[in-house]
XYZ file of C-alpha atoms in Angstrom:
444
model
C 10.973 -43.988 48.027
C 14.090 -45.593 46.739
C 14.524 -47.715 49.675
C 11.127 -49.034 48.407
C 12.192 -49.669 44.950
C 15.772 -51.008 45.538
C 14.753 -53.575 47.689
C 16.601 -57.080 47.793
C 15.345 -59.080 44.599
C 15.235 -56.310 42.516
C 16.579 -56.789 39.062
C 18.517 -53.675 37.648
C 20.570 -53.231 34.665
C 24.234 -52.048 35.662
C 24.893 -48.308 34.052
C 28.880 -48.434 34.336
C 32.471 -50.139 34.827
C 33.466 -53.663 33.878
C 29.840 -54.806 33.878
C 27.929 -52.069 32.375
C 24.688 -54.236 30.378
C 24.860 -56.593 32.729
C 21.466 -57.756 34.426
C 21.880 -57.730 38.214
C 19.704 -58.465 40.913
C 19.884 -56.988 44.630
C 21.148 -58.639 47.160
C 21.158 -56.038 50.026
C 20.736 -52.357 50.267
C 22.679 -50.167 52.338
C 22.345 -46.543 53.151
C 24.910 -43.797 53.162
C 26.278 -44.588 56.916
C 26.705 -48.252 55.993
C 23.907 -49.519 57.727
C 21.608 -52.792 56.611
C 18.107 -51.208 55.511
C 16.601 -54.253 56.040
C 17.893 -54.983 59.461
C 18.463 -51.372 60.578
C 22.260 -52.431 61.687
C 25.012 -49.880 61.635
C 28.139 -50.405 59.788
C 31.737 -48.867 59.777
C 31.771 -48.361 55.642
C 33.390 -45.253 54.158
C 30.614 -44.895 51.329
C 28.929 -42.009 52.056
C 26.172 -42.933 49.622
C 23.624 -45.412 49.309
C 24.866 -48.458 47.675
C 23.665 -52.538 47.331
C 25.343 -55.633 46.849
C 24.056 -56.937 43.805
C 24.857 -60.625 42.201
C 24.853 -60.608 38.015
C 25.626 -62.541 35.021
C 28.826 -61.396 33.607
C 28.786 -64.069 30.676
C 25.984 -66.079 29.570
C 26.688 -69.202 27.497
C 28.115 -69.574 24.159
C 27.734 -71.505 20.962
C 29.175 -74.950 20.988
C 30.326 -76.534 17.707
C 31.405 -80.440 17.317
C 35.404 -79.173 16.376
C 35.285 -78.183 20.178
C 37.021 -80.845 22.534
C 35.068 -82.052 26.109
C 36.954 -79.539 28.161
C 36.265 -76.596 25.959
C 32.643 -76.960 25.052
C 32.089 -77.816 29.268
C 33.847 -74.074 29.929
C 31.777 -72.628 27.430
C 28.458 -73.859 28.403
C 29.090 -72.455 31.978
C 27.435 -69.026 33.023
C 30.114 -66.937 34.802
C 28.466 -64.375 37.836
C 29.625 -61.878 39.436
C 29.559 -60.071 42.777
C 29.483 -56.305 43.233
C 28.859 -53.095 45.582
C 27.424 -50.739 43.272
C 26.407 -47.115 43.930
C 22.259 -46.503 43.237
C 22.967 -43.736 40.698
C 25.334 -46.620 38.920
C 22.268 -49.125 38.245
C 18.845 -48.565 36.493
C 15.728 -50.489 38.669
C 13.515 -52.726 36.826
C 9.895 -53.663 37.544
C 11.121 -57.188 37.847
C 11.996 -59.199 40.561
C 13.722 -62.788 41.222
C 12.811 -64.876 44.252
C 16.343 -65.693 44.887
C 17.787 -65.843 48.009
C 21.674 -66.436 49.425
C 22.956 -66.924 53.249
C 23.838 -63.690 54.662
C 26.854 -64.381 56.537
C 27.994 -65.748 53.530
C 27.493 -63.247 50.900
C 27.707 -59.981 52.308
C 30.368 -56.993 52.117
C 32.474 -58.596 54.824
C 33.314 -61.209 51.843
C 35.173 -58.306 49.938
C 37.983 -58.093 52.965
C 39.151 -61.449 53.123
C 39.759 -63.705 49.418
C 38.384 -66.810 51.200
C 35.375 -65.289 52.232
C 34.681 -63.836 48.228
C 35.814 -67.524 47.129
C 33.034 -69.028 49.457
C 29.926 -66.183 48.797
C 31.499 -66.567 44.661
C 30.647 -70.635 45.298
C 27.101 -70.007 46.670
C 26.781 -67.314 44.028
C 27.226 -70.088 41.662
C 24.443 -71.880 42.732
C 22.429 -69.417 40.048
C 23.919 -71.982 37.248
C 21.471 -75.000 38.780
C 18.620 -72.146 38.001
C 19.595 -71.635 34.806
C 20.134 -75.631 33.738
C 16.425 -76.056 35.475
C 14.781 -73.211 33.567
C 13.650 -71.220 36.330
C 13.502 -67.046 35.821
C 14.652 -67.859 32.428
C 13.539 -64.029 31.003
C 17.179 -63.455 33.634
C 19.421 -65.619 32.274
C 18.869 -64.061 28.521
C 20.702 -61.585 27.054
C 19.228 -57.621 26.929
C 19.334 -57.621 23.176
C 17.804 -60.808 22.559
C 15.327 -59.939 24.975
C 14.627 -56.707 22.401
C 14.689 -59.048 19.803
C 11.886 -61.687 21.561
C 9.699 -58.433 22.168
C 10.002 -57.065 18.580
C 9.221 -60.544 17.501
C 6.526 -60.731 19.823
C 5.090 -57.571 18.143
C 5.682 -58.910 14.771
C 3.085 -61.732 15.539
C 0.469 -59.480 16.881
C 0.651 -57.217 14.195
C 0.300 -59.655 11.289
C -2.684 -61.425 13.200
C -4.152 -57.829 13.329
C -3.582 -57.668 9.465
C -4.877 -61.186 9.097
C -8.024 -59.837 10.823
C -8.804 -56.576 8.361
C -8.315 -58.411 5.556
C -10.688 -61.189 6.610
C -13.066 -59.716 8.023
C -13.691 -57.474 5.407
C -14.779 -54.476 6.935
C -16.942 -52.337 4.162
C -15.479 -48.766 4.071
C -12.534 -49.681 6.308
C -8.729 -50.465 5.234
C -5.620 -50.499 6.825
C -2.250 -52.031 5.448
C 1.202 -51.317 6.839
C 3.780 -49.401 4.985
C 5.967 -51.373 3.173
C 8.094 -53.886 4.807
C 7.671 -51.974 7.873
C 4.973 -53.610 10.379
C 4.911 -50.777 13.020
C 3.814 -48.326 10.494
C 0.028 -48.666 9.063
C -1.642 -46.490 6.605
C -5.617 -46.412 7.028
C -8.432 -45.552 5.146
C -12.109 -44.385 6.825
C -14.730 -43.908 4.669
C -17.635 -41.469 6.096
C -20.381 -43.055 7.318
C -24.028 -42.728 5.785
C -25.664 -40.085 7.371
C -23.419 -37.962 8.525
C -22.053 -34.620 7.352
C -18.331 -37.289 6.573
C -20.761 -38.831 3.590
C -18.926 -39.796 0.913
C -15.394 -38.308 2.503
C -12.564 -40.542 2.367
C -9.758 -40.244 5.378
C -6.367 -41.425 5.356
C -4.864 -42.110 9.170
C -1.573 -43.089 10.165
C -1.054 -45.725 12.888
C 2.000 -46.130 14.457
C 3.187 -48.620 16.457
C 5.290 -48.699 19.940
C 7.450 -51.477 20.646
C 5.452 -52.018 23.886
C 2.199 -52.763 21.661
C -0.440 -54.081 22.802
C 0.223 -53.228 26.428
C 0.723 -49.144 24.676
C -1.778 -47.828 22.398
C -0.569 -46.649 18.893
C -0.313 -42.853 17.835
C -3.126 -42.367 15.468
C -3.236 -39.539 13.057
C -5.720 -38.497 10.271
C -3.405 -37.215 7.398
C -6.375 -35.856 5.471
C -7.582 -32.682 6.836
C -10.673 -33.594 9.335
C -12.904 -30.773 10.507
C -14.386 -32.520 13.167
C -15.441 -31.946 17.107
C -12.358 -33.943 18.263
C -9.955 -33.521 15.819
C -7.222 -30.749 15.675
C -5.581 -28.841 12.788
C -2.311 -31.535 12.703
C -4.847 -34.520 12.983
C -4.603 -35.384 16.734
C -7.326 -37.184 17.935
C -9.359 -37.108 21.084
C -10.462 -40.889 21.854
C -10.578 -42.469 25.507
C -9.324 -45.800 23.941
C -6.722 -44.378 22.444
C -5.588 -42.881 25.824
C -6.444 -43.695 29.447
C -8.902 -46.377 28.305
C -6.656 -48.361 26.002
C -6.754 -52.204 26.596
C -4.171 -54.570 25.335
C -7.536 -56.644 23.710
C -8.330 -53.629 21.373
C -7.299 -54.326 17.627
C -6.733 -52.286 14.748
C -10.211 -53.025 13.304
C -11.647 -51.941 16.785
C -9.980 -48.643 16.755
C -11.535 -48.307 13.198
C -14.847 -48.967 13.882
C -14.227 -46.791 17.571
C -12.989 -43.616 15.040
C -16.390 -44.323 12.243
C -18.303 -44.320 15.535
C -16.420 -40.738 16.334
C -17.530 -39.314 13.004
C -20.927 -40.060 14.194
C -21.404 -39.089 18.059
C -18.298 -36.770 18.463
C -17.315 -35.751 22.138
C -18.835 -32.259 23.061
C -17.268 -32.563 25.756
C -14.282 -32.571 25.460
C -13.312 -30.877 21.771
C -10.300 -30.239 19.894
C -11.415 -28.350 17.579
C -14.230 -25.509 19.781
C -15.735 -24.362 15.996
C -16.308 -27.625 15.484
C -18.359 -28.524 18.759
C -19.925 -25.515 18.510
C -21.595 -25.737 15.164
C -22.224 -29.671 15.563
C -25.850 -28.722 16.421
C -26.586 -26.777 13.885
C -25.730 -29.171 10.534
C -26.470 -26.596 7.538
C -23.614 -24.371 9.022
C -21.583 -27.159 9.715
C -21.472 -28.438 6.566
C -20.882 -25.160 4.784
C -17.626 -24.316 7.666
C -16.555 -27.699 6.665
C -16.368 -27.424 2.972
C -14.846 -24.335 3.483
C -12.134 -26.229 5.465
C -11.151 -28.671 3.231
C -10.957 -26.240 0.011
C -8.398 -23.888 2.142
C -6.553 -27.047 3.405
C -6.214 -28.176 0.047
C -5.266 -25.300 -1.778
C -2.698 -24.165 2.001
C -1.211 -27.772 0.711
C -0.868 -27.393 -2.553
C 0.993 -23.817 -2.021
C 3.148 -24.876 0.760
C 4.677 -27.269 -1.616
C 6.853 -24.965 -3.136
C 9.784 -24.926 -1.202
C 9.203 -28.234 0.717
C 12.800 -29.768 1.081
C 12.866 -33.004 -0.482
C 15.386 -36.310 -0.760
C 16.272 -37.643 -4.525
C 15.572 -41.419 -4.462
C 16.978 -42.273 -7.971
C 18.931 -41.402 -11.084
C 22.432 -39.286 -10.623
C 21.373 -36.803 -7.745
C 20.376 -39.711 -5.548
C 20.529 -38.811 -2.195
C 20.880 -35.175 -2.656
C 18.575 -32.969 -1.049
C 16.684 -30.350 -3.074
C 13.235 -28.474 -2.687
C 10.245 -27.916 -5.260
C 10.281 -25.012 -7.082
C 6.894 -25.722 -8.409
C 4.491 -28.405 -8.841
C 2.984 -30.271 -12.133
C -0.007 -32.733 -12.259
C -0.312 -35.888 -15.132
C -1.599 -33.196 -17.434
C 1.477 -30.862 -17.118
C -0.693 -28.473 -15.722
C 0.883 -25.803 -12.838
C -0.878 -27.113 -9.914
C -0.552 -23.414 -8.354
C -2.209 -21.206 -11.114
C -3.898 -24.393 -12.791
C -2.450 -23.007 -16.002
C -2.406 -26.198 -18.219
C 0.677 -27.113 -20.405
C 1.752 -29.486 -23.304
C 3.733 -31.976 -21.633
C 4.198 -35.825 -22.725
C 4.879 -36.978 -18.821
C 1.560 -38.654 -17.803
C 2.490 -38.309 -13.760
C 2.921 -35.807 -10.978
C 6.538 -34.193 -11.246
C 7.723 -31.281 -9.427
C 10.549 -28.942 -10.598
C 13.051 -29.342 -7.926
C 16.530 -27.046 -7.198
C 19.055 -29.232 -4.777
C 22.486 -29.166 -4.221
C 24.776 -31.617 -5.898
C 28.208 -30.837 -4.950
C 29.080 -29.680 -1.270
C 32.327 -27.187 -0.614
C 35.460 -29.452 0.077
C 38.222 -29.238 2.572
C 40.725 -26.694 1.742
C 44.580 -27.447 2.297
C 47.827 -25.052 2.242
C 49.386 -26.697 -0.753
C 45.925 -26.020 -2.857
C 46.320 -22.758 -5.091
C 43.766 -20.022 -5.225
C 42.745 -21.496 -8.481
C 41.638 -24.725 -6.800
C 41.061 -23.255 -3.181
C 37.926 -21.444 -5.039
C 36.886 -23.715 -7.163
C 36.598 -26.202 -3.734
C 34.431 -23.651 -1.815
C 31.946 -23.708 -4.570
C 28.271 -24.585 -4.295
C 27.301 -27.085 -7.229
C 23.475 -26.896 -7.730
C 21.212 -28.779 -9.685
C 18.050 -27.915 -11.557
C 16.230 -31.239 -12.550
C 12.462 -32.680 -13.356
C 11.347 -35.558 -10.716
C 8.639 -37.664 -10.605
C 6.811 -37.362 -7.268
C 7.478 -41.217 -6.672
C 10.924 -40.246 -6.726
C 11.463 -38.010 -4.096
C 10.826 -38.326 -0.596
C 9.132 -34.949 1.216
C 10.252 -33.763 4.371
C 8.767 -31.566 6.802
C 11.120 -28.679 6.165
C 10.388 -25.913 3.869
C 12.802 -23.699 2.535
C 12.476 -19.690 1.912
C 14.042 -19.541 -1.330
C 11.979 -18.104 -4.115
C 12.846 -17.914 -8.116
C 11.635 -15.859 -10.877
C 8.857 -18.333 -12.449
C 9.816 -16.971 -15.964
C 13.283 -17.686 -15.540
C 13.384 -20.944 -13.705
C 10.536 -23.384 -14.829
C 10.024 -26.006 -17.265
C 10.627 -24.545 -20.968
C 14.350 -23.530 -19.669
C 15.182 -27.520 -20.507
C 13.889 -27.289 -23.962
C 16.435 -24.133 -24.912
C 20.272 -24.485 -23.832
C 20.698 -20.516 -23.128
C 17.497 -20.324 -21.128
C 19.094 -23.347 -19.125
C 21.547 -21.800 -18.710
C 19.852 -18.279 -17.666
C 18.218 -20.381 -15.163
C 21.158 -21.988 -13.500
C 22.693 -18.641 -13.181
C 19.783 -17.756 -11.280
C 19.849 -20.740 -9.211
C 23.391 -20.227 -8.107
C 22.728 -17.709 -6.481
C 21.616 -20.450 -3.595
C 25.861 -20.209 -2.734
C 24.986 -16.627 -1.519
C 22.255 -18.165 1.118
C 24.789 -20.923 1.919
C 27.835 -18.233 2.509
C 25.756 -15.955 4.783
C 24.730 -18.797 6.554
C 21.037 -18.991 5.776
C 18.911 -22.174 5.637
C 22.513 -23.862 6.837
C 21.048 -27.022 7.867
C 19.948 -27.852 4.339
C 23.255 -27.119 3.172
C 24.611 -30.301 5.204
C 24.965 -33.128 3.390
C 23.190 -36.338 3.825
C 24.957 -38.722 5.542
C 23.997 -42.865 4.657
């Protein structure tokens, strides 16, 4: 098998030494005796591992400004090679492979004994600089990061041609937009078709993008709860072109209009969801099981807020974590017992509990004074606007008294302060080593 894949033409990327980055390509293979795999000839080599002579670039050419004299700007335009006997486990096979070939008596590991023989195979070797100059197996002769850089640029393009196309087109009860300055992550919207138990349902997905798109289908998500035949609990979804049938002609607006045809004609066959097949027939039961879905996915949502660990975007405690103690809508209203409350704040805001100072490093000279006042916890109790946090997928196991720690402790300075004793009690949690990783601070 790896005689197969390290055969001679083979570009691989050396792993380590002097020329670990490098692109290589294969000159001949040898196996752990010494012998020529190609030719089946034995040799008297002391490797006793499979190896190949393989012929790189060690430096590609540079810049060249005018301050540069003739001399100077000739050296730099000049692509230096190199020669080398590497060991298989030191070099990572590509799929590529260059149709480049040198004289064997020439270059081979004879050249290595005797410094006129490397100085004449190093002169032949050379003879990849005339490739270069002509433009032949130019994707070779550049650089593995700008290579990255050409493919993510490459992806760029497709993906705002895909954006062009949704917003064109026009697509009635389809959307999708990417997040942000970020092109590789899209936020969709599905509306249910007419018909259909999805009706008047709206569905957010997430799309995101690999950096081998289109050749790679995208991981597609629905991040409103779904009950549906081929759809699981986290939003997975069970779609042929999304997997073993992708093509690298399939488009954002295709897999759309593939997912609105899903809602329609689900996949018995195949389910993600078996309550879901299994009432499909049967459309009075189905409907009920899925209202019943989306009311306990909403309210499981709304609960499992409190204590989801979140990241302060702005004001003071910016980039502190903390986690929601409980939730408010525009109304002031406790999202949990739908109490409603007098509050001038026309958004979402959560009551959040983070930490905002982080114990210190203690030193011998320090006195107990300081030494104690260093391995304190400083907490934080604070009101945030939901647009200025940024949830997590952690969740936290810390609980508060709701009459203690809430809302109306800002409005009175000893109930503030009744409340931070309470919260300070987090230092316990942090000392016996509870919840630790959210007691490690954020790092920018």
């Amino acid at each position: 098998m790896v005689s197969k894949i390290m055969k001679a033409g083979r570009v691989v990327v050396v792993l380590s030494g002097r020329y670990a980055g490098r692109k290589a390509f294969i000159v001949k293979n040898y196996d752990k005796s010494g012998s020529d795999e190609s030719s089946g000839k034995s040799g008297q080599d002391k490797r006793n591992y499979s190896h190949s002579l393989v012929v790189g670039v060690d430096r590609y050419p540079r810049k060249i400004t005018r301050s540069m004299g003739k001399k100077r700007a000739a050296k730099k335009t000049k692509l230096k090679p190199f020669i080398k006997i590497m060991n298989h486990n030191h070099v990572l096979p590509t799929r590529y492979v260059v149709d480049t070939t040198f004289d064997s008596k020439v270059v081979n590991k004879e050249a290595f004994k005797d410094a006129a023989a490397k100085r004449k195979a190093m002169a032949l070797v050379k003879s990849l600089e005339e490739k270069y100059k002509a433009g032949k197996n130019k994707w070779f002769f550049t650089k593995l990061k700008q290579m990255a850089a050409g493919s993510a640029n490459i992806l760029s393009r497709r993906l705002q041609k895909e954006l062009m196309e949704v917003m064109t087109v026009g697509e009635k009860g389809l959307s999708a937009f990417p997040e942000g300055e970020n092109l590789t992550r899209w936020t969709a919207t599905l509306e249910g078709p007419a018909g259909t138990p999805y009706e008047g349902d709206v569905y957010k997905l997430s799309l995101e993008f690999p950096a081998d798109y289109p050749y790679k289908s995208p991981v597609v998500r629905f991040t409103t709860p779904c009950f549906h035949p081929n759809v699981d609990q986290y939003g997975n979804i069970c779609l042929d072109i999304l997997k073993e049938n992708w093509s690298a002609l399939y488009t954002v607006r295709t897999i759309l209009l593939s997912l609105r045809s899903l809602l329609n004609e689900p996949n018995n066959d195949s389910p993600l969801n078996a309550q879901a097949a299994s009432l499909w027939c049967n459309p009075a039961k189905f409907a009920e099981k899925k209202r019943a879905f989306q009311e306990q996915q909403r309210s499981a949502s709304t609960n499992n807020n409190a204590g989801r660990v979140v990241v302060v975007l702005s004001g003071r405690y910016a980039g502190r974590k903390a986690f929601i103690v409980k939730n408010y809508d525009k109304s002031g209203s406790d999202e949990s017992s739908g109490k409603s409350g007098q509050d001038k704040r026309n958004y979402s805001h959560s009551l959040v509990v983070g930490v905002d100072r982080y114990p210190r490093k203690i030193t011998r000279s320090m006195g107990k004074k300081r030494a104690a006042k260093k391995t304190k916890l400083k907490p934080f109790i604070k009101i945030m606007n939901h647009n200025h946090v940024l949830p997590t997928r952690y969740v936290v196991d810390t609980t508060f008294d709701s009459k203690v720690v809430n809302k109306e402790a800002f409005k009175d300075a000893a109930a503030k302060r009744k409340a931070m004793a309470l919260v300070k009690s987090l230092e316990e949690k942090y000392k016996a080593g509870k919840n630790k990783w959210f007691f490690t601070k954020l790092r920018f």
